[in-house]
Protein backbone atom coordinates (compact mmCIF):
# COMPACT_ATOMS: atom_id res chain seq x y z
CA UNK A 1 0.00 0.00 0.00
CA UNK A 2 0.98 3.61 -0.46
CA UNK A 3 0.16 6.51 1.85
CA UNK A 4 0.26 10.14 0.66
CA UNK A 5 0.07 13.18 2.90
CA UNK A 6 -0.55 16.32 0.88
CA UNK A 7 -0.11 19.57 2.80
CA UNK A 8 -1.92 22.57 1.33
CA UNK A 9 -1.08 26.11 2.47
CA UNK A 10 -3.19 28.99 1.22
CA UNK A 11 -4.14 32.52 2.11
CA UNK A 12 -7.13 33.00 4.37
CA UNK A 13 -8.89 34.81 1.52
CA UNK A 14 -8.49 31.83 -0.86
CA UNK A 15 -9.12 29.18 1.81
CA UNK A 16 -12.87 28.68 1.12
CA UNK A 17 -12.23 28.22 -2.61
CA UNK A 18 -9.28 25.86 -2.00
CA UNK A 19 -11.27 23.85 0.53
CA UNK A 20 -14.20 23.50 -1.88
CA UNK A 21 -11.91 22.23 -4.67
CA UNK A 22 -10.16 19.85 -2.25
CA UNK A 23 -13.50 18.46 -1.06
CA UNK A 24 -14.53 17.93 -4.67
CA UNK A 25 -11.26 16.06 -5.30
CA UNK A 26 -11.80 13.89 -2.22
CA UNK A 27 -15.37 13.02 -3.18
CA UNK A 28 -14.40 11.99 -6.71
CA UNK A 29 -11.25 10.13 -5.65
CA UNK A 30 -13.09 7.94 -3.14
CA UNK A 31 -14.59 6.16 -6.16
CA UNK A 32 -11.25 5.42 -7.82
CA UNK A 33 -10.30 1.76 -8.10
CA UNK A 34 -7.66 0.82 -5.55
CA UNK A 35 -8.49 3.66 -3.18
CA UNK A 36 -8.40 2.57 0.46
CA UNK A 37 -8.89 5.99 2.10
CA UNK A 38 -9.01 9.62 1.00
CA UNK A 39 -9.70 12.34 3.57
CA UNK A 40 -9.19 16.06 4.06
CA UNK A 41 -8.28 17.60 7.39
CA UNK A 42 -8.30 21.21 8.54
CA UNK A 43 -5.61 22.36 10.97
CA UNK A 44 -6.96 23.45 14.34
CA UNK A 45 -3.97 25.75 14.93
CA UNK A 46 -3.13 27.09 11.46
CA UNK A 47 -6.25 28.21 9.59
CA UNK A 48 -4.25 28.51 6.35
CA UNK A 49 -3.26 24.80 6.33
CA UNK A 50 -5.21 21.80 5.05
CA UNK A 51 -4.05 18.22 4.58
CA UNK A 52 -5.27 15.47 2.29
CA UNK A 53 -4.40 11.93 3.43
CA UNK A 54 -4.65 9.19 0.82
CA UNK A 55 -4.09 5.45 0.97
CA UNK A 56 -3.79 3.43 -2.24
CA UNK A 57 -3.74 -0.31 -2.79
CA UNK A 58 -0.69 -0.14 -5.06
CA UNK A 59 1.38 2.05 -7.40
CA UNK A 60 -0.77 1.12 -10.40
CA UNK A 61 -3.94 2.37 -8.69
CA UNK A 62 -2.22 5.62 -7.73
CA UNK A 63 -0.97 6.10 -11.29
CA UNK A 64 -4.46 5.62 -12.74
CA UNK A 65 -5.81 8.12 -10.17
CA UNK A 66 -3.16 10.68 -11.16
CA UNK A 67 -4.35 10.45 -14.78
CA UNK A 68 -8.05 10.80 -13.96
CA UNK A 69 -10.03 13.81 -15.12
CA UNK A 70 -10.83 14.93 -11.59
CA UNK A 71 -7.14 14.81 -10.61
CA UNK A 72 -5.83 16.56 -13.74
CA UNK A 73 -8.50 19.26 -13.40
CA UNK A 74 -8.67 19.89 -9.65
CA UNK A 75 -5.02 19.56 -8.60
CA UNK A 76 -3.82 22.32 -10.97
CA UNK A 77 -6.75 24.46 -9.78
CA UNK A 78 -5.67 23.99 -6.15
CA UNK A 79 -2.02 24.62 -7.07
CA UNK A 80 -2.99 27.94 -8.66
CA UNK A 81 -4.35 29.11 -5.30
CA UNK A 82 -2.08 27.36 -2.79
CA UNK A 83 1.27 25.75 -2.11
CA UNK A 84 1.25 21.95 -2.02
CA UNK A 85 3.81 19.64 -0.41
CA UNK A 86 3.67 15.87 -0.86
CA UNK A 87 4.96 13.15 1.47
CA UNK A 88 4.83 9.56 0.16
CA UNK A 89 5.18 6.42 2.29
CA UNK A 90 5.05 2.86 0.95
CA UNK A 91 4.00 0.27 3.55
Tab-separated table of N, CA and C in Angstrom:
chain	number	residue	atom	x	y	z
A	1	UNK	N	0.837	-1.182	0.000
A	1	UNK	CA	0.000	0.000	0.000
A	1	UNK	C	0.882	1.245	0.000
A	2	UNK	N	0.278	2.330	-0.392
A	2	UNK	CA	0.984	3.610	-0.465
A	2	UNK	C	0.153	4.656	0.259
A	3	UNK	N	0.814	5.419	1.111
A	3	UNK	CA	0.163	6.511	1.846
A	3	UNK	C	0.726	7.834	1.351
A	4	UNK	N	-0.142	8.784	1.042
A	4	UNK	CA	0.261	10.138	0.662
A	4	UNK	C	-0.318	11.120	1.664
A	5	UNK	N	0.511	12.043	2.110
A	5	UNK	CA	0.069	13.182	2.903
A	5	UNK	C	0.350	14.413	2.060
A	6	UNK	N	-0.688	15.142	1.716
A	6	UNK	CA	-0.547	16.324	0.877
A	6	UNK	C	-0.911	17.542	1.723
A	7	UNK	N	0.103	18.351	2.018
A	7	UNK	CA	-0.106	19.565	2.801
A	7	UNK	C	-0.419	20.713	1.851
A	8	UNK	N	-1.457	21.467	2.169
A	8	UNK	CA	-1.915	22.574	1.335
A	8	UNK	C	-1.904	23.839	2.189
A	9	UNK	N	-1.137	24.834	1.753
A	9	UNK	CA	-1.080	26.108	2.472
A	9	UNK	C	-1.588	27.202	1.545
A	10	UNK	N	-2.568	27.951	2.033
A	10	UNK	CA	-3.187	28.986	1.219
A	10	UNK	C	-3.429	30.239	2.050
A	11	UNK	N	-3.785	31.300	1.384
A	11	UNK	CA	-4.140	32.519	2.112
A	11	UNK	C	-5.531	32.340	2.721
A	12	UNK	N	-5.816	33.092	3.749
A	12	UNK	CA	-7.132	33.002	4.374
A	12	UNK	C	-8.233	33.437	3.406
A	13	UNK	N	-7.903	34.355	2.502
A	13	UNK	CA	-8.888	34.814	1.517
A	13	UNK	C	-9.248	33.699	0.524
A	14	UNK	N	-8.268	32.890	0.148
A	14	UNK	CA	-8.493	31.829	-0.860
A	14	UNK	C	-8.943	30.515	-0.212
A	15	UNK	N	-8.843	30.426	1.098
A	15	UNK	CA	-9.120	29.177	1.809
A	15	UNK	C	-10.477	28.558	1.451
A	16	UNK	N	-11.578	29.321	1.454
A	16	UNK	CA	-12.867	28.685	1.118
A	16	UNK	C	-12.880	28.063	-0.281
A	17	UNK	N	-12.275	28.728	-1.232
A	17	UNK	CA	-12.229	28.220	-2.608
A	17	UNK	C	-11.335	26.981	-2.710
A	18	UNK	N	-10.195	27.012	-2.020
A	18	UNK	CA	-9.280	25.861	-2.004
A	18	UNK	C	-9.951	24.673	-1.325
A	19	UNK	N	-10.595	24.924	-0.201
A	19	UNK	CA	-11.274	23.849	0.532
A	19	UNK	C	-12.383	23.228	-0.315
A	20	UNK	N	-13.130	24.027	-1.025
A	20	UNK	CA	-14.198	23.503	-1.884
A	20	UNK	C	-13.627	22.604	-2.986
A	21	UNK	N	-12.542	23.041	-3.622
A	21	UNK	CA	-11.911	22.228	-4.670
A	21	UNK	C	-11.336	20.940	-4.085
A	22	UNK	N	-10.726	21.031	-2.903
A	22	UNK	CA	-10.157	19.846	-2.253
A	22	UNK	C	-11.257	18.857	-1.880
A	23	UNK	N	-12.382	19.352	-1.397
A	23	UNK	CA	-13.499	18.464	-1.057
A	23	UNK	C	-14.055	17.793	-2.307
A	24	UNK	N	-14.085	18.510	-3.399
A	24	UNK	CA	-14.531	17.928	-4.673
A	24	UNK	C	-13.569	16.816	-5.113
A	25	UNK	N	-12.272	17.062	-4.968
A	25	UNK	CA	-11.259	16.059	-5.299
A	25	UNK	C	-11.418	14.820	-4.428
A	26	UNK	N	-11.620	15.014	-3.142
A	26	UNK	CA	-11.796	13.894	-2.221
A	26	UNK	C	-13.021	13.069	-2.613
A	27	UNK	N	-14.139	13.735	-2.845
A	27	UNK	CA	-15.374	13.018	-3.176
A	27	UNK	C	-15.222	12.179	-4.441
A	28	UNK	N	-14.592	12.736	-5.455
A	28	UNK	CA	-14.403	11.989	-6.707
A	28	UNK	C	-13.391	10.858	-6.535
A	29	UNK	N	-12.329	11.113	-5.791
A	29	UNK	CA	-11.247	10.133	-5.646
A	29	UNK	C	-11.656	8.920	-4.828
A	30	UNK	N	-12.624	9.069	-3.944
A	30	UNK	CA	-13.091	7.939	-3.142
A	30	UNK	C	-13.637	6.814	-4.026
A	31	UNK	N	-14.041	7.160	-5.235
A	31	UNK	CA	-14.593	6.161	-6.157
A	31	UNK	C	-13.543	5.515	-7.055
A	32	UNK	N	-12.300	5.972	-6.975
A	32	UNK	CA	-11.246	5.417	-7.824
A	32	UNK	C	-10.882	4.001	-7.390
A	33	UNK	N	-10.691	3.146	-8.373
A	33	UNK	CA	-10.301	1.758	-8.097
A	33	UNK	C	-8.964	1.742	-7.358
A	34	UNK	N	-8.881	0.950	-6.324
A	34	UNK	CA	-7.656	0.821	-5.554
A	34	UNK	C	-7.528	1.829	-4.425
A	35	UNK	N	-8.524	2.694	-4.270
A	35	UNK	CA	-8.491	3.662	-3.180
A	35	UNK	C	-8.916	2.978	-1.889
A	36	UNK	N	-8.091	3.122	-0.860
A	36	UNK	CA	-8.396	2.565	0.456
A	36	UNK	C	-8.987	3.656	1.352
A	37	UNK	N	-8.407	4.854	1.296
A	37	UNK	CA	-8.886	5.989	2.096
A	37	UNK	C	-8.473	7.282	1.419
A	38	UNK	N	-9.291	8.315	1.586
A	38	UNK	CA	-9.006	9.625	1.000
A	38	UNK	C	-9.777	10.640	1.837
A	39	UNK	N	-9.070	11.408	2.643
A	39	UNK	CA	-9.704	12.342	3.571
A	39	UNK	C	-9.033	13.697	3.522
A	40	UNK	N	-9.766	14.723	3.908
A	40	UNK	CA	-9.187	16.055	4.056
A	40	UNK	C	-9.340	16.481	5.509
A	41	UNK	N	-8.292	17.127	6.012
A	41	UNK	CA	-8.281	17.599	7.393
A	41	UNK	C	-7.939	19.083	7.413
A	42	UNK	N	-8.557	19.796	8.349
A	42	UNK	CA	-8.298	21.213	8.537
A	42	UNK	C	-7.507	21.383	9.830
A	43	UNK	N	-6.418	22.139	9.780
A	43	UNK	CA	-5.607	22.363	10.970
A	43	UNK	C	-6.393	23.157	12.011
A	44	UNK	N	-6.297	22.736	13.246
A	44	UNK	CA	-6.956	23.450	14.340
A	44	UNK	C	-6.135	24.658	14.797
A	45	UNK	N	-4.848	24.675	14.449
A	45	UNK	CA	-3.974	25.748	14.928
A	45	UNK	C	-3.515	26.704	13.838
A	46	UNK	N	-3.549	26.254	12.589
A	46	UNK	CA	-3.133	27.093	11.461
A	46	UNK	C	-4.270	27.108	10.440
A	47	UNK	N	-5.061	28.139	10.444
A	47	UNK	CA	-6.248	28.215	9.591
A	47	UNK	C	-5.920	28.207	8.099
A	48	UNK	N	-4.650	28.477	7.759
A	48	UNK	CA	-4.247	28.509	6.354
A	48	UNK	C	-3.720	27.163	5.857
A	49	UNK	N	-3.810	26.115	6.686
A	49	UNK	CA	-3.256	24.803	6.329
A	49	UNK	C	-4.348	23.732	6.308
A	50	UNK	N	-4.351	22.967	5.219
A	50	UNK	CA	-5.213	21.796	5.054
A	50	UNK	C	-4.307	20.606	4.763
A	51	UNK	N	-4.825	19.395	4.933
A	51	UNK	CA	-4.047	18.216	4.577
A	51	UNK	C	-4.976	17.153	4.006
A	52	UNK	N	-4.576	16.610	2.872
A	52	UNK	CA	-5.273	15.465	2.293
A	52	UNK	C	-4.430	14.230	2.592
A	53	UNK	N	-5.065	13.214	3.158
A	53	UNK	CA	-4.397	11.933	3.427
A	53	UNK	C	-5.031	10.880	2.526
A	54	UNK	N	-4.186	10.198	1.778
A	54	UNK	CA	-4.654	9.194	0.821
A	54	UNK	C	-3.960	7.866	1.098
A	55	UNK	N	-4.677	6.784	0.919
A	55	UNK	CA	-4.086	5.449	0.967
A	55	UNK	C	-4.534	4.696	-0.274
A	56	UNK	N	-3.545	4.137	-0.981
A	56	UNK	CA	-3.785	3.428	-2.235
A	56	UNK	C	-3.337	1.984	-2.111
A	57	UNK	N	-4.045	1.117	-2.791
A	57	UNK	CA	-3.742	-0.312	-2.786
A	57	UNK	C	-2.341	-0.591	-3.330
A	58	UNK	N	-1.986	0.105	-4.437
A	58	UNK	CA	-0.689	-0.142	-5.062
A	58	UNK	C	-0.329	1.024	-5.986
A	59	UNK	N	0.886	0.977	-6.527
A	59	UNK	CA	1.376	2.055	-7.401
A	59	UNK	C	0.543	2.181	-8.671
A	60	UNK	N	0.054	1.081	-9.192
A	60	UNK	CA	-0.765	1.124	-10.402
A	60	UNK	C	-2.064	1.899	-10.153
A	61	UNK	N	-2.708	1.645	-9.030
A	61	UNK	CA	-3.944	2.366	-8.686
A	61	UNK	C	-3.680	3.853	-8.536
A	62	UNK	N	-2.585	4.205	-7.900
A	62	UNK	CA	-2.222	5.616	-7.730
A	62	UNK	C	-1.959	6.270	-9.083
A	63	UNK	N	-1.269	5.570	-9.963
A	63	UNK	CA	-0.967	6.098	-11.293
A	63	UNK	C	-2.243	6.367	-12.092
A	64	UNK	N	-3.190	5.441	-12.034
A	64	UNK	CA	-4.463	5.623	-12.737
A	64	UNK	C	-5.198	6.836	-12.156
A	65	UNK	N	-5.186	6.963	-10.841
A	65	UNK	CA	-5.806	8.116	-10.173
A	65	UNK	C	-5.188	9.428	-10.661
A	66	UNK	N	-3.859	9.458	-10.755
A	66	UNK	CA	-3.156	10.676	-11.161
A	66	UNK	C	-3.438	11.070	-12.609
A	67	UNK	N	-3.996	10.162	-13.386
A	67	UNK	CA	-4.349	10.451	-14.782
A	67	UNK	C	-5.849	10.714	-14.957
A	68	UNK	N	-6.597	10.612	-13.868
A	68	UNK	CA	-8.055	10.796	-13.957
A	68	UNK	C	-8.404	12.255	-14.247
A	69	UNK	N	-9.574	12.461	-14.797
A	69	UNK	CA	-10.026	13.810	-15.123
A	69	UNK	C	-10.143	14.674	-13.877
A	70	UNK	N	-10.682	14.117	-12.799
A	70	UNK	CA	-10.827	14.933	-11.588
A	70	UNK	C	-9.461	15.344	-11.032
A	71	UNK	N	-8.476	14.463	-11.094
A	71	UNK	CA	-7.140	14.812	-10.610
A	71	UNK	C	-6.495	15.869	-11.504
A	72	UNK	N	-6.516	15.645	-12.816
A	72	UNK	CA	-5.832	16.564	-13.740
A	72	UNK	C	-6.534	17.919	-13.849
A	73	UNK	N	-7.766	17.996	-13.411
A	73	UNK	CA	-8.502	19.258	-13.403
A	73	UNK	C	-8.362	19.980	-12.061
A	74	UNK	N	-8.592	19.251	-10.967
A	74	UNK	CA	-8.668	19.885	-9.653
A	74	UNK	C	-7.309	20.166	-9.021
A	75	UNK	N	-6.333	19.299	-9.208
A	75	UNK	CA	-5.019	19.556	-8.599
A	75	UNK	C	-4.387	20.837	-9.158
A	76	UNK	N	-4.355	21.043	-10.477
A	76	UNK	CA	-3.824	22.324	-10.974
A	76	UNK	C	-4.619	23.535	-10.464
A	77	UNK	N	-5.920	23.365	-10.323
A	77	UNK	CA	-6.753	24.458	-9.784
A	77	UNK	C	-6.315	24.794	-8.357
A	78	UNK	N	-6.122	23.772	-7.532
A	78	UNK	CA	-5.671	23.990	-6.154
A	78	UNK	C	-4.274	24.607	-6.155
A	79	UNK	N	-3.385	24.100	-6.997
A	79	UNK	CA	-2.020	24.619	-7.068
A	79	UNK	C	-1.982	26.082	-7.489
A	80	UNK	N	-2.967	26.538	-8.237
A	80	UNK	CA	-2.995	27.938	-8.662
A	80	UNK	C	-3.366	28.872	-7.512
A	81	UNK	N	-3.914	28.304	-6.431
A	81	UNK	CA	-4.353	29.109	-5.297
A	81	UNK	C	-3.599	28.818	-4.008
A	82	UNK	N	-2.720	27.812	-4.031
A	82	UNK	CA	-2.079	27.363	-2.795
A	82	UNK	C	-0.747	26.681	-3.086
A	83	UNK	N	0.040	26.540	-2.044
A	83	UNK	CA	1.274	25.749	-2.113
A	83	UNK	C	0.932	24.332	-1.674
A	84	UNK	N	1.496	23.351	-2.382
A	84	UNK	CA	1.252	21.955	-2.019
A	84	UNK	C	2.586	21.247	-1.785
A	85	UNK	N	2.628	20.442	-0.722
A	85	UNK	CA	3.810	19.640	-0.412
A	85	UNK	C	3.352	18.201	-0.221
A	86	UNK	N	4.054	17.274	-0.871
A	86	UNK	CA	3.671	15.865	-0.860
A	86	UNK	C	4.677	15.032	-0.075
A	87	UNK	N	4.152	14.172	0.801
A	87	UNK	CA	4.960	13.149	1.467
A	87	UNK	C	4.387	11.794	1.058
A	88	UNK	N	5.273	10.868	0.662
A	88	UNK	CA	4.830	9.558	0.157
A	88	UNK	C	5.500	8.455	0.966
A	89	UNK	N	4.682	7.503	1.437
A	89	UNK	CA	5.176	6.420	2.290
A	89	UNK	C	4.648	5.077	1.799
A	90	UNK	N	5.506	4.215	1.258
A	90	UNK	CA	5.047	2.862	0.951
A	90	UNK	C	5.012	2.035	2.247
A	91	UNK	N	4.032	1.166	2.373
A	91	UNK	CA	3.997	0.266	3.547
A	91	UNK	C	3.291	-1.021	3.199
